[in-house]
mmCIF file of C-alpha atoms and ligand atoms in Angstrom:
data_model
loop_
_atom_site.group_PDB
_atom_site.id
_atom_site.type_symbol
_atom_site.label_atom_id
_atom_site.label_comp_id
_atom_site.label_asym_id
_atom_site.label_seq_id
_atom_site.Cartn_x
_atom_site.Cartn_y
_atom_site.Cartn_z
ATOM 1 C CA UNK A 1 34.972 -10.957 6.325
ATOM 2 C CA UNK A 2 34.657 -7.364 7.534
ATOM 3 C CA UNK A 3 34.406 -4.539 5.061
ATOM 4 C CA UNK A 4 35.279 -0.894 5.437
ATOM 5 C CA UNK A 5 32.038 1.067 6.086
ATOM 6 C CA UNK A 6 33.261 3.882 3.885
ATOM 7 C CA UNK A 7 34.885 2.363 0.787
ATOM 8 C CA UNK A 8 33.722 -1.252 1.099
ATOM 9 C CA UNK A 9 37.189 -2.826 0.800
ATOM 10 C CA UNK A 10 37.898 -6.010 2.772
ATOM 11 C CA UNK A 11 39.561 -5.108 6.050
ATOM 12 C CA UNK A 12 41.616 -7.333 8.380
ATOM 13 C CA UNK A 13 43.019 -4.673 10.703
ATOM 14 C CA UNK A 14 41.175 -1.726 12.274
ATOM 15 C CA UNK A 15 42.702 0.568 9.674
ATOM 16 C CA UNK A 16 41.404 0.096 6.102
ATOM 17 C CA UNK A 17 44.250 -0.804 3.702
ATOM 18 C CA UNK A 18 42.468 0.911 0.804
ATOM 19 C CA UNK A 19 41.359 4.292 2.168
ATOM 20 C CA UNK A 20 43.374 4.421 5.394
ATOM 21 C CA UNK A 21 40.386 5.173 7.648
ATOM 22 C CA UNK A 22 40.019 3.475 11.025
ATOM 23 C CA UNK A 23 36.673 1.728 11.558
ATOM 24 C CA UNK A 24 35.478 4.644 13.720
ATOM 25 C CA UNK A 25 36.441 7.241 11.081
ATOM 26 C CA UNK A 26 34.856 5.128 8.336
ATOM 27 C CA UNK A 27 31.602 5.060 10.304
ATOM 28 C CA UNK A 28 31.629 8.861 10.569
ATOM 29 C CA UNK A 29 32.196 9.151 6.798
ATOM 30 C CA UNK A 30 29.438 6.649 6.090
ATOM 31 C CA UNK A 31 26.982 8.524 8.327
ATOM 32 C CA UNK A 32 27.725 11.841 6.660
ATOM 33 C CA UNK A 33 26.927 10.408 3.204
ATOM 34 C CA UNK A 34 23.947 8.469 4.566
ATOM 35 C CA UNK A 35 22.421 11.647 6.043
ATOM 36 C CA UNK A 36 22.909 13.540 2.783
ATOM 37 C CA UNK A 37 21.216 10.773 0.776
ATOM 38 C CA UNK A 38 18.370 10.516 3.271
ATOM 39 C CA UNK A 39 17.839 14.297 3.035
ATOM 40 C CA UNK A 40 17.626 14.056 -0.780
ATOM 41 C CA UNK A 41 15.085 11.234 -0.447
ATOM 42 C CA UNK A 42 12.968 13.155 2.083
ATOM 43 C CA UNK A 43 13.020 16.312 -0.059
ATOM 44 C CA UNK A 44 11.729 14.245 -2.992
ATOM 45 C CA UNK A 45 9.078 12.790 -0.705
ATOM 46 C CA UNK A 46 7.791 16.330 -0.143
ATOM 47 C CA UNK A 47 8.131 17.319 -3.812
ATOM 48 C CA UNK A 48 6.052 14.414 -5.106
ATOM 49 C CA UNK A 49 2.837 15.071 -3.118
ATOM 50 C CA UNK A 50 3.239 18.773 -3.889
ATOM 51 C CA UNK A 51 3.486 18.252 -7.680
ATOM 52 C CA UNK A 52 0.700 15.665 -7.515
ATOM 53 C CA UNK A 53 -1.636 18.425 -6.331
ATOM 54 C CA UNK A 54 -0.712 20.710 -9.215
ATOM 55 C CA UNK A 55 -1.102 18.045 -11.933
ATOM 56 C CA UNK A 56 -3.124 15.288 -10.224
ATOM 57 C CA UNK A 57 -3.397 12.132 -12.364
ATOM 58 C CA UNK A 58 -6.819 10.485 -12.434
ATOM 59 C CA UNK A 59 -5.178 7.460 -10.810
ATOM 60 C CA UNK A 60 -3.550 9.566 -8.104
ATOM 61 C CA UNK A 61 -4.617 7.291 -5.249
ATOM 62 C CA UNK A 62 -2.941 4.311 -6.914
ATOM 63 C CA UNK A 63 0.240 6.356 -7.324
ATOM 64 C CA UNK A 64 0.071 7.460 -3.695
ATOM 65 C CA UNK A 65 -0.137 3.821 -2.570
ATOM 66 C CA UNK A 66 2.933 3.031 -4.714
ATOM 67 C CA UNK A 67 4.752 6.044 -3.277
ATOM 68 C CA UNK A 68 3.786 5.033 0.278
ATOM 69 C CA UNK A 69 5.289 1.604 -0.342
ATOM 70 C CA UNK A 70 8.566 3.143 -1.593
ATOM 71 C CA UNK A 71 8.652 5.450 1.422
ATOM 72 C CA UNK A 72 8.031 2.623 3.890
ATOM 73 C CA UNK A 73 10.684 0.305 2.398
ATOM 74 C CA UNK A 74 13.288 3.110 2.206
ATOM 75 C CA UNK A 75 12.764 4.116 5.831
ATOM 76 C CA UNK A 76 12.993 0.477 6.926
ATOM 77 C CA UNK A 77 16.287 0.169 5.004
ATOM 78 C CA UNK A 78 17.532 3.372 6.644
ATOM 79 C CA UNK A 79 16.821 1.996 10.117
ATOM 80 C CA UNK A 80 18.594 -1.308 9.320
ATOM 81 C CA UNK A 81 21.589 0.548 7.814
ATOM 82 C CA UNK A 82 21.870 2.721 10.897
ATOM 83 C CA UNK A 83 21.828 -0.296 13.206
ATOM 84 C CA UNK A 84 24.360 -2.251 11.140
ATOM 85 C CA UNK A 85 26.677 0.766 10.976
ATOM 86 C CA UNK A 86 26.552 1.091 14.747
ATOM 87 C CA UNK A 87 27.502 -2.598 15.046
ATOM 88 C CA UNK A 88 30.187 -2.110 12.322
ATOM 89 C CA UNK A 89 28.592 -4.842 10.189
ATOM 90 C CA UNK A 90 28.951 -5.190 6.419
ATOM 91 C CA UNK A 91 26.767 -2.592 4.605
ATOM 92 C CA UNK A 92 27.792 -2.942 0.967
ATOM 93 C CA UNK A 93 24.686 -4.682 -0.439
ATOM 94 C CA UNK A 94 22.199 -2.667 1.611
ATOM 95 C CA UNK A 95 23.966 0.596 0.788
ATOM 96 C CA UNK A 96 23.531 -0.119 -2.912
ATOM 97 C CA UNK A 97 19.821 -0.998 -2.555
ATOM 98 C CA UNK A 98 19.221 2.118 -0.469
ATOM 99 C CA UNK A 99 20.939 4.302 -3.096
ATOM 100 C CA UNK A 100 18.511 2.929 -5.678
ATOM 101 C CA UNK A 101 15.576 4.231 -3.622
ATOM 102 C CA UNK A 102 16.917 7.793 -3.253
ATOM 103 C CA UNK A 103 15.868 9.143 -6.696
ATOM 104 C CA UNK A 104 12.476 7.355 -6.849
ATOM 105 C CA UNK A 105 10.298 10.140 -5.325
ATOM 106 C CA UNK A 106 12.071 12.655 -7.602
ATOM 107 C CA UNK A 107 11.404 10.456 -10.641
ATOM 108 C CA UNK A 108 7.701 10.262 -9.715
ATOM 109 C CA UNK A 109 7.558 14.054 -9.190
ATOM 110 C CA UNK A 110 9.372 14.750 -12.484
ATOM 111 C CA UNK A 111 7.048 12.384 -14.351
ATOM 112 C CA UNK A 112 3.944 14.278 -13.173
ATOM 113 C CA UNK A 113 5.612 17.644 -13.783
ATOM 114 C CA UNK A 114 6.484 16.789 -17.396
ATOM 115 C CA UNK A 115 3.160 15.005 -17.965
ATOM 116 C CA UNK A 116 1.108 18.007 -16.853
ATOM 117 C CA UNK A 117 3.479 20.877 -17.604
ATOM 118 C CA UNK A 118 3.978 20.031 -21.286
ATOM 119 C CA UNK A 119 0.254 19.484 -21.883
ATOM 120 C CA UNK A 120 -1.554 22.003 -24.041
ATOM 121 C CA UNK A 121 -4.732 23.427 -22.494
ATOM 122 C CA UNK A 122 -6.608 23.107 -25.797
ATOM 123 C CA UNK A 123 -6.623 19.321 -25.392
ATOM 124 C CA UNK A 124 -8.974 19.387 -22.396
ATOM 125 C CA UNK A 125 -11.918 17.000 -22.663
ATOM 126 C CA UNK A 126 -15.066 17.652 -20.611
ATOM 127 C CA UNK A 127 -16.980 14.679 -19.252
ATOM 128 C CA UNK A 128 -20.516 15.234 -17.902
ATOM 129 C CA UNK A 129 -20.928 13.584 -14.505
ATOM 130 C CA UNK A 130 -22.948 13.667 -11.302
ATOM 131 C CA UNK A 131 -21.304 14.029 -7.901
ATOM 132 C CA UNK A 132 -21.873 10.784 -5.979
ATOM 133 C CA UNK A 133 -20.079 11.673 -2.776
ATOM 134 C CA UNK A 134 -17.039 13.338 -1.284
ATOM 135 C CA UNK A 135 -14.257 12.647 1.131
ATOM 136 C CA UNK A 136 -12.059 14.926 3.213
ATOM 137 C CA UNK A 137 -9.063 13.905 5.300
ATOM 138 C CA UNK A 138 -7.064 16.735 6.882
ATOM 139 C CA UNK A 139 -3.341 16.106 6.446
ATOM 140 C CA UNK A 140 0.116 17.614 6.642
ATOM 141 C CA UNK A 141 0.389 18.502 2.946
ATOM 142 C CA UNK A 142 -2.834 20.506 2.446
ATOM 143 C CA UNK A 143 -4.984 17.452 3.224
ATOM 144 C CA UNK A 144 -6.749 14.990 0.954
ATOM 145 C CA UNK A 145 -10.033 16.009 -0.660
ATOM 146 C CA UNK A 146 -11.868 13.900 -3.201
ATOM 147 C CA UNK A 147 -15.091 14.253 -5.173
ATOM 148 C CA UNK A 148 -16.516 10.929 -6.357
ATOM 149 C CA UNK A 149 -18.200 10.731 -9.744
ATOM 150 C CA UNK A 150 -19.151 7.726 -11.863
ATOM 151 C CA UNK A 151 -16.319 6.998 -14.283
ATOM 152 C CA UNK A 152 -16.433 7.509 -18.050
ATOM 153 C CA UNK A 153 -13.377 5.254 -18.465
ATOM 154 C CA UNK A 154 -13.779 1.649 -19.448
ATOM 155 C CA UNK A 155 -13.099 -0.841 -16.655
ATOM 156 C CA UNK A 156 -13.236 1.939 -14.064
ATOM 157 C CA UNK A 157 -16.240 2.365 -11.758
ATOM 158 C CA UNK A 158 -15.510 5.583 -9.900
ATOM 159 C CA UNK A 159 -13.270 8.597 -10.447
ATOM 160 C CA UNK A 160 -11.853 10.006 -7.242
ATOM 161 C CA UNK A 161 -11.112 13.593 -8.270
ATOM 162 C CA UNK A 162 -8.367 15.329 -6.276
ATOM 163 C CA UNK A 163 -10.105 18.694 -5.805
ATOM 164 C CA UNK A 164 -8.891 21.770 -3.951
ATOM 165 C CA UNK A 165 -10.642 23.179 -0.877
ATOM 166 C CA UNK A 166 -12.795 25.623 -2.909
ATOM 167 C CA UNK A 167 -14.161 22.949 -5.241
ATOM 168 C CA UNK A 168 -14.651 20.597 -2.325
ATOM 169 C CA UNK A 169 -16.885 23.128 -0.567
ATOM 170 C CA UNK A 170 -18.671 24.190 -3.776
ATOM 171 C CA UNK A 171 -20.136 20.788 -4.672
ATOM 172 C CA UNK A 172 -22.595 18.439 -2.983
ATOM 173 C CA UNK A 173 -23.741 14.914 -3.871
ATOM 174 C CA UNK A 174 -26.310 15.136 -6.691
ATOM 175 C CA UNK A 175 -24.705 18.181 -8.365
ATOM 176 C CA UNK A 176 -24.399 17.988 -12.150
ATOM 177 C CA UNK A 177 -20.869 18.801 -13.250
ATOM 178 C CA UNK A 178 -18.443 18.739 -16.158
ATOM 179 C CA UNK A 179 -15.066 17.215 -15.368
ATOM 180 C CA UNK A 180 -12.131 18.665 -17.335
ATOM 181 C CA UNK A 181 -9.422 16.114 -18.101
ATOM 182 C CA UNK A 182 -6.096 16.590 -19.900
ATOM 183 C CA UNK A 183 -4.555 13.662 -21.801
ATOM 184 C CA UNK A 184 -1.056 14.169 -20.319
ATOM 185 C CA UNK A 185 2.119 14.684 -22.374
ATOM 186 C CA UNK A 186 3.327 11.252 -21.197
ATOM 187 C CA UNK A 187 -0.098 9.658 -21.645
ATOM 188 C CA UNK A 188 -1.127 9.808 -17.975
ATOM 189 C CA UNK A 189 -4.576 11.493 -17.981
ATOM 190 C CA UNK A 190 -4.857 14.111 -15.265
ATOM 191 C CA UNK A 191 -7.682 16.007 -13.660
ATOM 192 C CA UNK A 192 -7.829 19.665 -14.736
ATOM 193 C CA UNK A 193 -10.946 21.020 -13.051
ATOM 194 C CA UNK A 194 -14.603 20.525 -12.247
ATOM 195 C CA UNK A 195 -17.349 22.905 -13.356
ATOM 196 C CA UNK A 196 -21.060 23.246 -12.702
ATOM 197 C CA UNK A 197 -23.237 22.222 -15.637
HETATM 198 ZN ZN1 ZN B 201 38.132 1.981 3.380
#
């Protein structure tokens, strides 16, 4: 059975009995909506890394892996949708799955924004630590810089602190520091700052 690319109704003739669009017109309508959704997804995919640098959770790298997975699956779905639309194949199921992915980067960004933004600065805890090493990878969104310190959390060996360029340049392995951590309004501890002891 063929379905209308726009409204999803079963179609026997070239013109859809439900919405009246020909298969060519339905493809144009589908593509317009598809582009809009993809733009919303991509905007969220820029917002999330941006917010994650303002209120970086201690487990940022884990979150970035999760986000990377979402991004990869969504783009794969987008490519498949595009190909199936070109071949005028049924899109209904895939369209629905793809729609579910659109808000995910925004949800991640909003979570970090609320978690850090609603935190009170008087709840900062300072953990004494020694810098073990550092890591710098230049990237499109201000790059990735990490200071490694031994973790104070149970079951965690190393903290990979998402520092800015200044802090990255200021500290060397062996430096004694205090690491400021906020508890997070949603219970996701996030890295506030690093200071010389
Ligand atoms: Zn239709």
